[in-house]
mmCIF file of C-alpha atoms and ligand atoms in Angstrom:
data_model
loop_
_atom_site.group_PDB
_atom_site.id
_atom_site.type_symbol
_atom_site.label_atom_id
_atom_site.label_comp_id
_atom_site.label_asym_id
_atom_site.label_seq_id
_atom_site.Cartn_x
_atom_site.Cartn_y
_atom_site.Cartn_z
ATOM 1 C CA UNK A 1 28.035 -169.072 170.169
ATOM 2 C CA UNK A 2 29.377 -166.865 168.071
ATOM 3 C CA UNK A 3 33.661 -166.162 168.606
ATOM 4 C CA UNK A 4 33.265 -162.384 168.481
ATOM 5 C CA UNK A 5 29.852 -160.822 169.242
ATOM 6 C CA UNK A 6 27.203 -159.034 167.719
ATOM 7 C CA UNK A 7 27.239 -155.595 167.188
ATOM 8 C CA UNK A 8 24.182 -154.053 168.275
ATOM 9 C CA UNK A 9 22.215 -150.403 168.013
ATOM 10 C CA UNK A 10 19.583 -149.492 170.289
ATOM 11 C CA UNK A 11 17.079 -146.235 169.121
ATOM 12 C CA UNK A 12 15.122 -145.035 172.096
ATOM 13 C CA UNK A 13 12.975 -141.901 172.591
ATOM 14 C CA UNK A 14 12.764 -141.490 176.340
ATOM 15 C CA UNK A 15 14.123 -142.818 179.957
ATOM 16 C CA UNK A 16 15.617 -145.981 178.670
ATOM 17 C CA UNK A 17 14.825 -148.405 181.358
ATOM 18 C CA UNK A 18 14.756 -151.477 178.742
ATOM 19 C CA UNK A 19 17.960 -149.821 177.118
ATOM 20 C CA UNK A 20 19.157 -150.057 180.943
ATOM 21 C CA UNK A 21 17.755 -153.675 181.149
ATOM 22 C CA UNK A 22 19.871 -154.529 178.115
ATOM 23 C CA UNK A 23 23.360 -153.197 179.283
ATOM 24 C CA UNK A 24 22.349 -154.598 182.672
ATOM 25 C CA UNK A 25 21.999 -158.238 181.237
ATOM 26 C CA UNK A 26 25.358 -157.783 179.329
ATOM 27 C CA UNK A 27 26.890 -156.899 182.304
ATOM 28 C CA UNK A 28 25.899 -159.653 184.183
ATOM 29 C CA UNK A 29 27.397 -162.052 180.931
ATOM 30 C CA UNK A 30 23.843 -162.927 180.038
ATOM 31 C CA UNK A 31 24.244 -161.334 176.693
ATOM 32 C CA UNK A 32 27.438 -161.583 174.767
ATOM 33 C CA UNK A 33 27.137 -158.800 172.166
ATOM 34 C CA UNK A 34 28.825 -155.365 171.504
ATOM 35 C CA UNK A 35 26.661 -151.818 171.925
ATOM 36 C CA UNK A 36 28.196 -149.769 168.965
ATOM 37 C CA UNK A 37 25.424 -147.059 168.791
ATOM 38 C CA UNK A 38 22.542 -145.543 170.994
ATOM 39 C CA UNK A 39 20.304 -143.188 169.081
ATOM 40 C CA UNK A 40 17.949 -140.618 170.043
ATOM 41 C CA UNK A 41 15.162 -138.508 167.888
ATOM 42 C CA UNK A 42 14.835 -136.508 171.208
ATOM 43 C CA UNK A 43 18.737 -134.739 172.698
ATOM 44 C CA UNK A 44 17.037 -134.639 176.016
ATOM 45 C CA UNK A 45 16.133 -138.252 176.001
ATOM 46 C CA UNK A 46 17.616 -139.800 179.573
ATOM 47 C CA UNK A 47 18.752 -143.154 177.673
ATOM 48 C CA UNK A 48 21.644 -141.275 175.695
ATOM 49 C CA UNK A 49 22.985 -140.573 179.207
ATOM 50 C CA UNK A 50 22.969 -143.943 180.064
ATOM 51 C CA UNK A 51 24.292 -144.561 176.848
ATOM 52 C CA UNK A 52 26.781 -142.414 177.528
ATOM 53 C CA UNK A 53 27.896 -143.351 181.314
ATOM 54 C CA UNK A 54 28.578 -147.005 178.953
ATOM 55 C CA UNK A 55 31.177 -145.688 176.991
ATOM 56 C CA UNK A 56 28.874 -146.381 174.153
ATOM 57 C CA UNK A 57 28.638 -144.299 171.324
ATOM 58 C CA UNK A 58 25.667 -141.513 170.931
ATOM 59 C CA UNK A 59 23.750 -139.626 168.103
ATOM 60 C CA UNK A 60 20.473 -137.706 168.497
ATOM 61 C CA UNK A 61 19.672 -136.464 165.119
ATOM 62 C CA UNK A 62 16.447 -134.199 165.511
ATOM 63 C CA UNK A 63 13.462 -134.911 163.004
ATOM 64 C CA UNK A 64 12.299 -130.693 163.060
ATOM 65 C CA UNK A 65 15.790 -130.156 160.928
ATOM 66 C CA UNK A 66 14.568 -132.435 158.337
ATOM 67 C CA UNK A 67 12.243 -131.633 155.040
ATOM 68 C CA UNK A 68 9.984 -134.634 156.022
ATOM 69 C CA UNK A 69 9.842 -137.924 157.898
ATOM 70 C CA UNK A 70 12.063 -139.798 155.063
ATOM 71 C CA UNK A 71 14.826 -137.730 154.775
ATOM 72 C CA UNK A 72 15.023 -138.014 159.215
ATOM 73 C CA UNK A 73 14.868 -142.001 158.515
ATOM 74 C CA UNK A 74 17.266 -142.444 155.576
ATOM 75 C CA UNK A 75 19.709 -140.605 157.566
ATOM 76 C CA UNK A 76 19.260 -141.985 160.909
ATOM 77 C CA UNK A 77 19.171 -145.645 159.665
ATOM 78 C CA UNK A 78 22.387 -144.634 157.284
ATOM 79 C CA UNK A 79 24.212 -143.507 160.553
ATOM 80 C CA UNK A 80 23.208 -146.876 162.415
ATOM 81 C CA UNK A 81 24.779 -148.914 159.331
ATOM 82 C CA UNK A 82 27.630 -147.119 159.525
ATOM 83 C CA UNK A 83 28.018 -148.229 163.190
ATOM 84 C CA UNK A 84 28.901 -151.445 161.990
ATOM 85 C CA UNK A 85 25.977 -152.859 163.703
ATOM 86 C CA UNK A 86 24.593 -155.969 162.496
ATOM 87 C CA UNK A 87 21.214 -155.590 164.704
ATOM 88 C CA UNK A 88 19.264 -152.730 165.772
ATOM 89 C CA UNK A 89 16.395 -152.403 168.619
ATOM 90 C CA UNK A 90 13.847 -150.104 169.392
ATOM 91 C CA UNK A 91 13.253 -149.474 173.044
ATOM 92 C CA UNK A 92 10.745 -147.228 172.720
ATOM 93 C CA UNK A 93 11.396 -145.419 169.696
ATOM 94 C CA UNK A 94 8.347 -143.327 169.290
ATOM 95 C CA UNK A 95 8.129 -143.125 165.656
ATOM 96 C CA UNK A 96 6.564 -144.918 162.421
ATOM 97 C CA UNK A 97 9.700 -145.511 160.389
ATOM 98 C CA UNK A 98 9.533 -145.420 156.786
ATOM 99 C CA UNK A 99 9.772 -148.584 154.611
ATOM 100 C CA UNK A 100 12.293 -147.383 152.429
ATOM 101 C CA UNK A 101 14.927 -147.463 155.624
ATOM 102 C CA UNK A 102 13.675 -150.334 156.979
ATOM 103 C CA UNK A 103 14.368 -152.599 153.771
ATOM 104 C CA UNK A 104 18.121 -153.152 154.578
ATOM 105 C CA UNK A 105 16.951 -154.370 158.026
ATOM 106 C CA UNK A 106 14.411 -156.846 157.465
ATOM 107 C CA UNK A 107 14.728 -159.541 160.007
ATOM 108 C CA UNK A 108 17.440 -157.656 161.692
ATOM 109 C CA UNK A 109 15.475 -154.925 163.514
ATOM 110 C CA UNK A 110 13.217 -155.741 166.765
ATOM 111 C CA UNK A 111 10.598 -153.394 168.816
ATOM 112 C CA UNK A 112 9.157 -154.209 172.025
ATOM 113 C CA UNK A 113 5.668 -152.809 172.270
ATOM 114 C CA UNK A 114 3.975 -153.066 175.882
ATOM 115 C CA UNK A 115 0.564 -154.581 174.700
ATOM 116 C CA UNK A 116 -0.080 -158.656 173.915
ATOM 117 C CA UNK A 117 0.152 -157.998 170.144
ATOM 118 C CA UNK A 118 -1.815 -158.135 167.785
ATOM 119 C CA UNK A 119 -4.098 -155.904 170.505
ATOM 120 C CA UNK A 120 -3.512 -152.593 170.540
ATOM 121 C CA UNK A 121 -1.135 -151.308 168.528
ATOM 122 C CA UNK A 122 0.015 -147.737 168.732
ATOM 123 C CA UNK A 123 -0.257 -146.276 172.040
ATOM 124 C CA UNK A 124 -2.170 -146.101 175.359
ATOM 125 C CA UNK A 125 -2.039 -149.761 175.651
ATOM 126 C CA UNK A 126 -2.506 -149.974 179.703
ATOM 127 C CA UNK A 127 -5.605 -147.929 179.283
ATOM 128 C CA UNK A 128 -7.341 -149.717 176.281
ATOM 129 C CA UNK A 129 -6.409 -153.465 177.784
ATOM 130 C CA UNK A 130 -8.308 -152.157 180.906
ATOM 131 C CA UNK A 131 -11.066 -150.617 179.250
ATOM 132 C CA UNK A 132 -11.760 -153.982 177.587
ATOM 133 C CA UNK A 133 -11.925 -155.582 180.641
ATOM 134 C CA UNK A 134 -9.039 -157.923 179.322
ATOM 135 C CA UNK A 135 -8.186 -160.534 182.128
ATOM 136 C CA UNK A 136 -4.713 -160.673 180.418
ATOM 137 C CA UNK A 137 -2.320 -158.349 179.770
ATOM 138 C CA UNK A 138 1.303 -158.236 178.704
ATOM 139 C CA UNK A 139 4.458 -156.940 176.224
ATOM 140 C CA UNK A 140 5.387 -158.516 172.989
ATOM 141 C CA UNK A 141 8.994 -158.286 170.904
ATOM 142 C CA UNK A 142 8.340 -158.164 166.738
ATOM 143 C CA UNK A 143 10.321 -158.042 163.914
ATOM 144 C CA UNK A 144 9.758 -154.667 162.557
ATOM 145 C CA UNK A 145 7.815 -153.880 159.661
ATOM 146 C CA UNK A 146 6.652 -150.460 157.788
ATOM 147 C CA UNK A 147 3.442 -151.187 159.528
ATOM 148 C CA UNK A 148 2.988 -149.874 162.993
ATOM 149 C CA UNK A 149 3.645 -152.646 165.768
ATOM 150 C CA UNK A 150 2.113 -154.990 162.792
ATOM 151 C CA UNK A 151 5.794 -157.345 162.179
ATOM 152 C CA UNK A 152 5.693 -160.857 163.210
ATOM 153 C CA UNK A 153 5.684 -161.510 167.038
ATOM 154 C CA UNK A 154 8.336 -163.045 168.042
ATOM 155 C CA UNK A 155 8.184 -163.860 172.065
ATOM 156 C CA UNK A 156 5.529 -162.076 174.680
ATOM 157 C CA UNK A 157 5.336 -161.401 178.883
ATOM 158 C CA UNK A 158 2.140 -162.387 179.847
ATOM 159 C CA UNK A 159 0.315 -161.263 183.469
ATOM 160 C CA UNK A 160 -3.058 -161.126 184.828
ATOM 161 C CA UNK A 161 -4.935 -158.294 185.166
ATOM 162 C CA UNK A 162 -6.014 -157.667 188.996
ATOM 163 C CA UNK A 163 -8.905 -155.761 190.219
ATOM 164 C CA UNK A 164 -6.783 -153.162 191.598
ATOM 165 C CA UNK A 165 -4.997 -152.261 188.650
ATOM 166 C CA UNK A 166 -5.142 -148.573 187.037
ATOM 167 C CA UNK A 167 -3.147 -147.587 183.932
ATOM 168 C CA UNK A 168 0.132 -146.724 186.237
ATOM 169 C CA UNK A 169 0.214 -149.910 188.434
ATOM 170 C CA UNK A 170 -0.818 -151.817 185.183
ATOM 171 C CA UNK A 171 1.966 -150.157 183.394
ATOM 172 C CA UNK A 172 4.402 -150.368 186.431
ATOM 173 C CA UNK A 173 3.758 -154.112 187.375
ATOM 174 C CA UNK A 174 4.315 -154.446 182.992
ATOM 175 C CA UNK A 175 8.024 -152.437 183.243
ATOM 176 C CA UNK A 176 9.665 -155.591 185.164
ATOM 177 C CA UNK A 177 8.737 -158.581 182.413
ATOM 178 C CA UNK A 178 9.628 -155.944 179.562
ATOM 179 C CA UNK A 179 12.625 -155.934 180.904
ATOM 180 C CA UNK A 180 13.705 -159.379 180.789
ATOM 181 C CA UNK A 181 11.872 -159.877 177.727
ATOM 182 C CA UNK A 182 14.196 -157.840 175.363
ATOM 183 C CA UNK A 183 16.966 -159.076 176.571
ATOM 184 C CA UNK A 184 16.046 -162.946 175.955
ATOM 185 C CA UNK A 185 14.544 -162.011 172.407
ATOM 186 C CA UNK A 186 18.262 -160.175 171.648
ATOM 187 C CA UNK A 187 20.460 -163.165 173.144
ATOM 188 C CA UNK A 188 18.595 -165.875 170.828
ATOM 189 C CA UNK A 189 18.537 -162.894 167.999
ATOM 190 C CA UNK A 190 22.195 -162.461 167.986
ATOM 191 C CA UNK A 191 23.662 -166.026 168.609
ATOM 192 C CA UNK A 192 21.601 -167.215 165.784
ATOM 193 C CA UNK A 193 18.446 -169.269 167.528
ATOM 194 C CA UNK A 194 16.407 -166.702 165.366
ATOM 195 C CA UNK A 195 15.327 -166.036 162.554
ATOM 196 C CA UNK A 196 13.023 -164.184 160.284
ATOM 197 C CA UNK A 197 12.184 -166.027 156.933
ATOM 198 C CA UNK A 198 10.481 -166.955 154.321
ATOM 199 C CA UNK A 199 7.648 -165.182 155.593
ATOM 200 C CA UNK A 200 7.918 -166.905 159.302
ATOM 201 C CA UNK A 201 9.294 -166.878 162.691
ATOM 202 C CA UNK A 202 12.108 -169.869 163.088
ATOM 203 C CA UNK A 203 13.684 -170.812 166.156
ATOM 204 C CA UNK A 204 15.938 -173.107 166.613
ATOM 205 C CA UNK A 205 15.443 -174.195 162.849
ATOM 206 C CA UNK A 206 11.850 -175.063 163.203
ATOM 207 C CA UNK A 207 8.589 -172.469 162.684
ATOM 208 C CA UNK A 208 6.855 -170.903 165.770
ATOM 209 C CA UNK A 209 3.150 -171.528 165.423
ATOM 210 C CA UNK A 210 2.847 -168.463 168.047
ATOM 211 C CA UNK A 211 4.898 -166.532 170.254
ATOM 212 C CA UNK A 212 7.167 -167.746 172.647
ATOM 213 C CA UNK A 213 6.672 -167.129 175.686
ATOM 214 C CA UNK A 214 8.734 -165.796 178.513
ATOM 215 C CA UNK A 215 8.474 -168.029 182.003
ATOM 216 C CA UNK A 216 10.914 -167.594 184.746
ATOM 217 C CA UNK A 217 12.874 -165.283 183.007
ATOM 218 C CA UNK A 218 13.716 -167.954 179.766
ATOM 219 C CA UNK A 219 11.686 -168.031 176.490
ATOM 220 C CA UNK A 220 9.767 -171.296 175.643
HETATM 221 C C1 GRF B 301 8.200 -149.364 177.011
HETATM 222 O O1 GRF B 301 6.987 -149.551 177.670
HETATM 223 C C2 GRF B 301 8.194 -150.053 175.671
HETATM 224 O O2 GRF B 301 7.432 -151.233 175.680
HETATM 225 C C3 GRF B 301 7.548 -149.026 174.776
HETATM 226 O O3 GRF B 301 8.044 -147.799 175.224
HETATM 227 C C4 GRF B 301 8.396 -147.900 176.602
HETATM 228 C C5 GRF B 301 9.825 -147.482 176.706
HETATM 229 O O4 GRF B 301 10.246 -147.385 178.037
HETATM 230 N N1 GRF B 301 7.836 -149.270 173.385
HETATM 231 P P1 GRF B 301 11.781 -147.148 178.380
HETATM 232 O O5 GRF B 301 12.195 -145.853 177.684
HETATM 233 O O6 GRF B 301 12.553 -148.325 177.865
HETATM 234 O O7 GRF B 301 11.821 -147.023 179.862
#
């Protein structure tokens, strides 16, 4: 374990209930790093609050006072290094960010994405895995990449599909494993059990041949 801990952003779009997740799980000493930025593409969004009631320190930049997409990105992700942060999240971050920003990051920067990767990327996830008829559905944490929800996977929630499910139970019944998900990805991210390289997933020193997976709230 590292002696002083790592500094971590989080970028979120909207209610923050896996930014909540992740304070939560600090709180309770199950993850020993150091918020030193939320950010927000959206003023409104309820995680800066949250954000906020931590004593952690906010930005919401917003996109519409930028030339284009780039210009938003360079500047956000210069703002986040500038934080001092050594590792950045995105709990739900609703944008494609561009490559040129991401570079500094690589291996550094996670997204969870509520769909068993590689299925359905993008959005409506609930909707699609049901349409399918999937038996199985679930939330996955990659590495992230200029390609949309298309990084390497690094750990996934898994749960069964029931015959009652609609896209909001589906969804809702998802929320609860997301939430100890990112958390257990960012605690083996940040004490070094992790790590993206030469071109694979490596934890604990050895290759994953697949995701792990997360049972009774630990990753195997
Ligand atoms: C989650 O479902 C996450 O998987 C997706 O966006 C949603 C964010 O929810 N990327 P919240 O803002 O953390 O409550």
């Amino acid at each position: 374990m590292p002696l002083t801990p790592a500094k971590v952003a989080v970028l979120a779009s909207g209610r923050g209930s896996n930014l909540a997740a992740l304070l939560d799980a600090r709180e309770r000493g199950k993850l020993p790093v150091e918020f030193v930025l939320v950010g927000s593409d959206k003023a409104e969004a309820a995680a800066l609050q949250l954000a906020k009631a931590a004593n952690i320190p906010t930005i919401a930049l917003d996109p519409r006072s930028y030339p284009d997409r780039r210009t938003f990105d360079l500047d956000l992700f210069a703002r986040v290094a500038a934080s001092g942060a050594q590792w950045l999240v995105l709990a739900g971050f609703m944008r494609v960010i561009d490559g040129e920003a991401l570079r500094p990051w690589a291996g550094r920067i996670i997204n969870i994405h509520p769909s068993l990767l590689p299925k359905y990327r993008g959005l409506h996830t609930h909707r699609r895995a049901l349409a399918a008829g999937d038996a199985e559905h679930g939330a996955s944490v990659h590495f992230v990449t200029a390609e949309l929800d298309g990084g390497p996977v690094i750990a996934q929630a898994r749960l069964t599909i029931e015959p009652g499910d609609d896209e909001q139970l589906l969804a809702q019944r998802l929320l609860p494993l997301e939430h100890h998900l990112l958390p257990a990805v960012l605690a083996v991210l940040a004490n070094g059990r992790l790590q993206w390289r030469c071109g694979a997933v490596h934890y604990d020193g050895r290759p994953l041949s697949g995701p792990l997976i997360l049972r009774d709230h630990g990753l195997e």
